[in-house]
Tab-separated table of C-alpha atoms in Angstrom:
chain	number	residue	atom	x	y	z
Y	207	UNK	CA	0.000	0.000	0.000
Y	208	UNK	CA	0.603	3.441	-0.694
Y	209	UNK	CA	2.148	5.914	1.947
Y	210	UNK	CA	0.816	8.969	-0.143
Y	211	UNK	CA	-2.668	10.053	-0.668
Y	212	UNK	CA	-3.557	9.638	-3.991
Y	213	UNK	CA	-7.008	11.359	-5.733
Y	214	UNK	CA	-8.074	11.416	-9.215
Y	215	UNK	CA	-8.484	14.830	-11.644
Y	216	UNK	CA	-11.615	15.169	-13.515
Y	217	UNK	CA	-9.463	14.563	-16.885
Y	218	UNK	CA	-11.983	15.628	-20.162
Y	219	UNK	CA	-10.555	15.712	-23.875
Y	220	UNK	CA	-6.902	16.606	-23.558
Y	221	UNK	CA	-7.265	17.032	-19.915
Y	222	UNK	CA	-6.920	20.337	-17.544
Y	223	UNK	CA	-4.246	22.598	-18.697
Y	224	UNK	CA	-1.396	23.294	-16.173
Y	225	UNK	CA	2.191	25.080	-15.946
Y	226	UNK	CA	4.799	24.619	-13.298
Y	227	UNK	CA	4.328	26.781	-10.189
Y	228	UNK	CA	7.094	26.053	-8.269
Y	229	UNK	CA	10.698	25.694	-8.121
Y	230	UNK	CA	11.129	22.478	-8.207
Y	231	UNK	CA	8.383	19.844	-9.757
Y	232	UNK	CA	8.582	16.277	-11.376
Y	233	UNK	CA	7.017	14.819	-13.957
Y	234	UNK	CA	6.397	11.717	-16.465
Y	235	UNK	CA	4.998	12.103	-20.136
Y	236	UNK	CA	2.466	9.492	-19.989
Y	237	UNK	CA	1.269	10.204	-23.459
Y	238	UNK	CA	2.275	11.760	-26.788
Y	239	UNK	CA	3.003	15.697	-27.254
Y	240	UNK	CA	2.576	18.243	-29.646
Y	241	UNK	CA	2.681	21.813	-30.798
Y	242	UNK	CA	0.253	24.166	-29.936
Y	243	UNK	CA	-0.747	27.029	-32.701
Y	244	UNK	CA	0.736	29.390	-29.986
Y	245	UNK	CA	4.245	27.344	-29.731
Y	246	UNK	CA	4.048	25.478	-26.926
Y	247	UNK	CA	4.817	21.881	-26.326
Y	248	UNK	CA	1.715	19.843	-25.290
Y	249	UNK	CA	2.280	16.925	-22.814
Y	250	UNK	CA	-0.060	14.591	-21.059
Y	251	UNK	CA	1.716	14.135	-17.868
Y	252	UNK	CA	1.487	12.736	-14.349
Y	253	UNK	CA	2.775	14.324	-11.441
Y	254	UNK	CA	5.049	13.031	-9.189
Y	255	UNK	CA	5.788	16.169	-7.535
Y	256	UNK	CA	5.732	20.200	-7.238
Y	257	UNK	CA	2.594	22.750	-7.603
Y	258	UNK	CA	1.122	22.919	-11.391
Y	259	UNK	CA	-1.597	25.642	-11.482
Y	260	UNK	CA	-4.267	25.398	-14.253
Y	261	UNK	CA	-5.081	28.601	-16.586
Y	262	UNK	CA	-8.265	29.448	-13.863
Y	263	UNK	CA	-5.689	29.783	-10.676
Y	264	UNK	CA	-6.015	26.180	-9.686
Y	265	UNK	CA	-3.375	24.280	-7.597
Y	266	UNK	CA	-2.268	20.752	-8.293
Y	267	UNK	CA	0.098	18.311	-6.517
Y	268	UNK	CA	-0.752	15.076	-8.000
Y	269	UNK	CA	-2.977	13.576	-10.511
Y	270	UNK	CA	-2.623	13.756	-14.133
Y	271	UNK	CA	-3.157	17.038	-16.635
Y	272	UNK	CA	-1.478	18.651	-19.722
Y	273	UNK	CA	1.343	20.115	-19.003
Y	274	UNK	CA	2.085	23.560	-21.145
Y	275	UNK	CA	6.251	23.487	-21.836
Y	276	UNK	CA	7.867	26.746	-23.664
Y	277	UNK	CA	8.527	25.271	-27.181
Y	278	UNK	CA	12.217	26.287	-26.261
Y	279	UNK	CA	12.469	22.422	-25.483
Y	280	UNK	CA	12.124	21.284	-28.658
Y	281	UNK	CA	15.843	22.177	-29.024
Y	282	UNK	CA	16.791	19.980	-26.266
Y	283	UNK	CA	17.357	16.571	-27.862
Y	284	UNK	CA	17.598	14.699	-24.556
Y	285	UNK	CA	14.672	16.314	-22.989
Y	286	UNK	CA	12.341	15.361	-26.055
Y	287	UNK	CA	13.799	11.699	-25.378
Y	288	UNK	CA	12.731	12.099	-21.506
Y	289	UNK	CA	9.454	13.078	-22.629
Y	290	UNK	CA	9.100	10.427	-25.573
Y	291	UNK	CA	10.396	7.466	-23.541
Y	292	UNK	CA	8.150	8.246	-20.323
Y	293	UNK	CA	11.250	9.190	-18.047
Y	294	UNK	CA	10.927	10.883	-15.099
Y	295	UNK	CA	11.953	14.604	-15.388
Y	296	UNK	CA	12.695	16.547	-12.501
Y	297	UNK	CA	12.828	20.829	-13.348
Y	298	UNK	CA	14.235	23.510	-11.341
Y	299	UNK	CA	12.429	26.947	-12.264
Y	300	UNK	CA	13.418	30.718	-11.229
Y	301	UNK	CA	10.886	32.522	-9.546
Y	302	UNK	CA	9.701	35.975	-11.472
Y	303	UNK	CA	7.587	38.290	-10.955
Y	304	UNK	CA	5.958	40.206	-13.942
Y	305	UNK	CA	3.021	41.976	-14.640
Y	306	UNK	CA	2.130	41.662	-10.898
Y	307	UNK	CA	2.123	37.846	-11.519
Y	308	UNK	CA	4.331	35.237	-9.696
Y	309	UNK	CA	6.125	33.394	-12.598
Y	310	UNK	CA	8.236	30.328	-13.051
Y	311	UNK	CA	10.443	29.892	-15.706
Y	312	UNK	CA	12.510	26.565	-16.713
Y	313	UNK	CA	16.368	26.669	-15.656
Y	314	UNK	CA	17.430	23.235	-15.567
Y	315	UNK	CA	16.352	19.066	-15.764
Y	316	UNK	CA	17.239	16.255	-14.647
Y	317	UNK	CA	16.581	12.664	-15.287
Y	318	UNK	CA	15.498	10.420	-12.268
Y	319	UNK	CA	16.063	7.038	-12.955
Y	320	UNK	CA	14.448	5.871	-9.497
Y	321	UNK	CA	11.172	7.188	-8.078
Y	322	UNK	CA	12.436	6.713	-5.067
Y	323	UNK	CA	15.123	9.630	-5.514
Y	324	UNK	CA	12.144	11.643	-6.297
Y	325	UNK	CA	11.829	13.394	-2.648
Y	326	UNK	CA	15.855	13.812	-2.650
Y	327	UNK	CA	15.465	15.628	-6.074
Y	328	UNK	CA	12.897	18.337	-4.625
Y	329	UNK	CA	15.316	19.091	-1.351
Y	330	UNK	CA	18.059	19.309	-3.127
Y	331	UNK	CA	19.719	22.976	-3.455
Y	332	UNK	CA	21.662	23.917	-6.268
Y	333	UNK	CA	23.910	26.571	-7.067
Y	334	UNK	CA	22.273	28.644	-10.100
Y	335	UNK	CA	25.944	28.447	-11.739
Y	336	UNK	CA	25.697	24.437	-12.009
């Protein structure tokens, strides 16, 4: 059994919409992506950790949902192979602030091989110079 709490999102046609709201979050594709008209990559995801908030303000710590990436990634040959092979992905985000709106923007990945590392991952402090 389960030592976490687990609840299921009301998931309808590509699911609820969600960006990264943290500084640190975790993540598995768990289906295929694409390109939005507006440049973003698309992912169906589940989360393993982190906040994701939804376009309407809504918090999320677990569950499933599609995940909005900047299509920046697309460049990144081994994060397109995280996503397309269903590897965990751990991000580390910088905190902004703009237009009166907290905002968190990508700054680094890593691949975690074991889901138990997971908790490790989002304790760990890193040096912005890394």
């Amino acid at each position: 059994m389960s030592k976490f709490n687990y609840k299921k999102l009301n998931n309808k046609g590509n699911g609820v919409f969600l960006r990264i709201s943290s500084e640190r979050a975790v993540f598995k594709a768990i289906g295929n992506w694409h390109k939005t008209k507006s440049g973003f990559i698309a992912v169906p995801i589940k989360i393993y950790a982190g906040v994701f908030n939804d376009f309407n303000g809504k918090k999320y710590d677990e569950g499933k949902g599609t995940l909005l990436l900047p299509g920046v990634v697309e460049n990144d040959e081994d994060f397109m192979k995280a996503l397309e092979n269903s590897e965990i992905i751990g991000v580390v985000c910088e905190k902004k602030v703009k237009y009166d709106k907290v905002l968190y923007y990508l700054g680094m990945y890593a691949i975690i091989e074991n889901p138990d590392d997971i908790e490790d991952f989002m304790n760990e402090e890193v040096k912005k110079d890394e």
